[in-house]
Amino acid sequence: AEKFVPIHCAALPVNLLESGLFGYERGAFTGALQRRIGLFETAQKGTLFLDEIGEIDLPTQIKLLRFLETKTIERVGGTQPIHLDVRLVCATNRNLKTEVEQGRFRQDLYYRLNVVEIHVPSLRERREDIIPLVQHYLKVFARENRLKVPVLSPEVAGVLEGYLWPGNVRELRNFAENAV
C-alpha cells in the first residue's frame, strides 16, 4: 500500500512546523541532539497531505514552493538537498485567493498548488448529505463502542436537516459520537 502521511498544519506551532515537515540535522537548534527526518521524507514514494495549508507561515511557504519546483528539500540546519518523490495534496477552509490578495499567502505558491481544485460545499449547501453522514457516523461509533446503532426518527431527521451546522462535518461527527 502507498504511504499516506497527513499533517494538520494549524496543530503545530510555527517554530515546530518547519522542522516537522523538513526534518533537522543534529545541532540545528537547542535540543536537536540527533538527526530527525521530517514528514516529507516519511512520505517518500507516497502522499503527504497538508491539512489547513492556509495556516502555514510565509518562510515555510517558501520552502514548500522550492520543493514543488525542484522536488528537493533541505533539513533545518542542513546544506545537502534531498531529492524526493512525494505527491503533495493540500486542503484549507480559507479562501486562498483572498489570502494572496491580503499578503498572507504567496501568490507563486498558490498557483503551483492550484493544479486541481476541488471545492467541497459546506453542509448547509448540501443538506441531502446530512442524514447519510449522521447515519454513517452513528454506525461507526456504535460499532466502536459495541452498542446498538441508534435509529433516527423522522422528527429528529427533520431537525438535523434544518440545523445550519456551523462546525460543518466535524460538528456533525461530534454530534453522532455524543448521541451514541
Short mmCIF file of C-alpha atoms in Angstrom, two decimals:
data_model
loop_
_atom_site.label_atom_id
_atom_site.label_comp_id
_atom_site.label_asym_id
_atom_site.label_seq_id
_atom_site.Cartn_x
_atom_site.Cartn_y
_atom_site.Cartn_z
CA ALA A 1 0.00 0.00 0.00
CA GLU A 2 1.16 3.50 -0.80
CA LYS A 3 2.16 5.67 2.14
CA PHE A 4 -0.24 8.41 3.17
CA VAL A 5 1.17 10.91 5.66
CA PRO A 6 -1.30 13.53 6.97
CA ILE A 7 -0.43 16.62 8.98
CA HIS A 8 -2.75 19.27 10.33
CA CYS A 9 -0.71 22.43 9.78
CA ALA A 10 -2.62 24.51 12.33
CA ALA A 11 -1.98 21.93 15.06
CA LEU A 12 1.78 22.59 15.15
CA PRO A 13 3.30 25.84 16.40
CA VAL A 14 5.10 27.79 13.67
CA ASN A 15 8.52 27.06 15.21
CA LEU A 16 7.87 23.29 15.03
CA LEU A 17 6.13 23.15 11.66
CA GLU A 18 9.27 23.65 9.56
CA SER A 19 11.30 21.01 11.42
CA GLY A 20 8.28 18.69 11.44
CA LEU A 21 7.88 18.93 7.68
CA PHE A 22 11.51 19.02 6.59
CA GLY A 23 13.36 17.36 9.48
CA TYR A 24 16.54 18.68 11.03
CA GLU A 25 20.21 17.95 11.47
CA ARG A 26 21.92 17.38 14.78
CA GLY A 27 22.84 20.73 16.34
CA ALA A 28 20.46 22.76 14.13
CA PHE A 29 18.92 24.30 17.24
CA THR A 30 18.95 23.86 21.02
CA GLY A 31 17.67 20.38 21.78
CA ALA A 32 18.46 18.93 18.33
CA LEU A 33 20.63 16.14 19.71
CA GLN A 34 20.29 13.88 16.69
CA ARG A 35 19.22 13.99 13.05
CA ARG A 36 15.49 13.61 12.53
CA ILE A 37 13.75 13.08 9.21
CA GLY A 38 10.61 15.09 8.58
CA LEU A 39 7.22 14.24 7.17
CA PHE A 40 8.34 14.89 3.59
CA GLU A 41 10.96 12.14 3.87
CA THR A 42 8.50 9.91 5.71
CA ALA A 43 6.11 10.24 2.75
CA GLN A 44 8.80 9.21 0.19
CA LYS A 45 7.11 7.33 -2.71
CA GLY A 46 3.71 8.26 -1.27
CA THR A 47 1.42 11.18 -0.48
CA LEU A 48 1.87 13.99 2.03
CA PHE A 49 -1.46 15.60 2.96
CA LEU A 50 -1.16 19.14 4.33
CA ASP A 51 -4.47 19.93 6.00
CA GLU A 52 -5.14 23.64 6.62
CA ILE A 53 -2.26 24.79 4.42
CA GLY A 54 -3.60 28.34 4.71
CA GLU A 55 -2.17 28.40 8.25
CA ILE A 56 1.45 27.99 7.14
CA ASP A 57 3.77 30.97 7.73
CA LEU A 58 5.47 32.75 4.82
CA PRO A 59 9.01 31.36 5.39
CA THR A 60 7.69 27.78 5.36
CA GLN A 61 5.67 28.62 2.24
CA ILE A 62 8.96 29.48 0.50
CA LYS A 63 10.36 26.04 1.37
CA LEU A 64 7.17 24.38 0.08
CA LEU A 65 7.47 26.30 -3.16
CA ARG A 66 11.08 25.19 -3.51
CA PHE A 67 10.03 21.56 -3.06
CA LEU A 68 7.30 21.90 -5.70
CA GLU A 69 9.75 23.43 -8.17
CA THR A 70 12.77 21.17 -7.53
CA LYS A 71 11.37 18.07 -5.76
CA THR A 72 14.11 18.58 -3.18
CA ILE A 73 14.16 19.65 0.45
CA GLU A 74 16.86 20.52 2.95
CA ARG A 75 16.58 19.61 6.59
CA VAL A 76 16.72 22.51 9.06
CA GLY A 77 20.42 23.13 9.66
CA GLY A 78 21.34 21.06 6.62
CA THR A 79 23.09 22.00 3.41
CA GLN A 80 22.54 18.89 1.29
CA PRO A 81 19.49 18.81 -0.99
CA ILE A 82 17.45 15.63 -0.60
CA HIS A 83 15.57 14.55 -3.73
CA LEU A 84 12.10 13.14 -3.00
CA ASP A 85 9.27 11.52 -4.92
CA VAL A 86 6.28 12.78 -2.93
CA ARG A 87 2.79 13.69 -4.07
CA LEU A 88 1.52 16.76 -2.23
CA VAL A 89 -2.20 17.15 -1.52
CA CYS A 90 -3.47 20.18 0.38
CA ALA A 91 -6.72 21.34 1.94
CA THR A 92 -7.88 24.55 3.53
CA ASN A 93 -11.04 26.17 4.77
CA ARG A 94 -9.67 29.58 3.81
CA ASN A 95 -10.13 31.35 0.51
CA LEU A 96 -6.51 31.33 -0.66
CA LYS A 97 -7.19 33.91 -3.39
CA THR A 98 -8.22 36.34 -0.64
CA GLU A 99 -5.20 35.32 1.45
CA VAL A 100 -2.95 36.10 -1.54
CA GLU A 101 -4.62 39.49 -2.05
CA GLN A 102 -4.07 40.31 1.63
CA GLY A 103 -0.42 39.23 1.58
CA ARG A 104 -0.81 36.23 3.89
CA PHE A 105 -0.22 33.56 1.23
CA ARG A 106 2.36 33.59 -1.53
CA GLN A 107 0.89 34.05 -4.99
CA ASP A 108 3.50 31.84 -6.66
CA LEU A 109 2.80 29.03 -4.19
CA TYR A 110 -0.94 29.43 -4.71
CA TYR A 111 -0.57 28.95 -8.47
CA ARG A 112 1.79 25.98 -8.04
CA LEU A 113 -0.65 24.26 -5.67
CA ASN A 114 -3.81 25.08 -7.56
CA VAL A 115 -3.40 22.42 -10.24
CA VAL A 116 -6.66 20.59 -9.49
CA GLU A 117 -9.08 22.42 -7.24
CA ILE A 118 -11.93 20.55 -5.61
CA HIS A 119 -14.48 22.69 -3.82
CA VAL A 120 -16.45 20.81 -1.17
CA PRO A 121 -19.51 22.85 -0.21
CA SER A 122 -20.46 23.21 3.44
CA LEU A 123 -23.23 21.03 4.86
CA ARG A 124 -25.71 23.92 4.72
CA GLU A 125 -25.15 23.92 0.94
CA ARG A 126 -25.74 20.17 0.61
CA ARG A 127 -28.46 19.27 3.07
CA GLU A 128 -29.14 15.97 1.27
CA ASP A 129 -25.84 14.67 2.72
CA ILE A 130 -26.70 15.38 6.37
CA ILE A 131 -28.76 12.27 7.19
CA PRO A 132 -26.48 9.79 5.33
CA LEU A 133 -23.46 11.29 7.13
CA VAL A 134 -25.17 11.14 10.54
CA GLN A 135 -26.18 7.53 9.91
CA HIS A 136 -22.63 6.67 8.84
CA TYR A 137 -21.10 8.16 11.98
CA LEU A 138 -23.75 6.61 14.22
CA LYS A 139 -22.78 3.19 12.81
CA VAL A 140 -19.05 3.88 13.23
CA PHE A 141 -19.35 4.98 16.87
CA ALA A 142 -21.89 2.28 17.77
CA ARG A 143 -19.56 -0.39 16.39
CA GLU A 144 -16.59 1.22 18.16
CA ASN A 145 -18.47 1.14 21.49
CA ARG A 146 -20.19 -2.23 20.90
CA LEU A 147 -23.61 -0.63 21.08
CA LYS A 148 -26.78 -0.85 19.03
CA VAL A 149 -26.95 1.71 16.22
CA PRO A 150 -29.43 4.46 17.15
CA VAL A 151 -32.31 4.92 14.70
CA LEU A 152 -33.28 8.45 13.72
CA SER A 153 -36.96 9.30 13.98
CA PRO A 154 -38.41 11.42 11.17
CA GLU A 155 -38.72 14.31 13.64
CA VAL A 156 -35.06 14.16 14.64
CA ALA A 157 -34.01 13.82 10.99
CA GLY A 158 -36.00 16.97 10.20
CA VAL A 159 -34.30 18.91 13.00
CA LEU A 160 -30.85 17.74 11.85
CA GLU A 161 -31.55 18.73 8.25
CA GLY A 162 -32.79 22.15 9.38
CA TYR A 163 -29.75 22.89 11.55
CA LEU A 164 -27.06 25.10 9.95
CA TRP A 165 -24.02 23.05 11.15
CA PRO A 166 -21.60 25.98 11.60
CA GLY A 167 -18.89 23.48 12.55
CA ASN A 168 -19.61 21.53 9.37
CA VAL A 169 -18.75 17.80 9.20
CA ARG A 170 -16.57 17.96 12.33
CA GLU A 171 -19.57 19.20 14.33
CA LEU A 172 -21.83 16.56 12.78
CA ARG A 173 -19.33 13.82 13.59
CA ASN A 174 -19.08 15.04 17.19
CA PHE A 175 -22.87 15.11 17.44
CA ALA A 176 -23.09 11.48 16.29
CA GLU A 177 -20.38 10.39 18.72
CA ASN A 178 -22.20 12.11 21.60
CA ALA A 179 -25.53 10.61 20.50
CA VAL A 180 -24.09 7.08 20.63
#
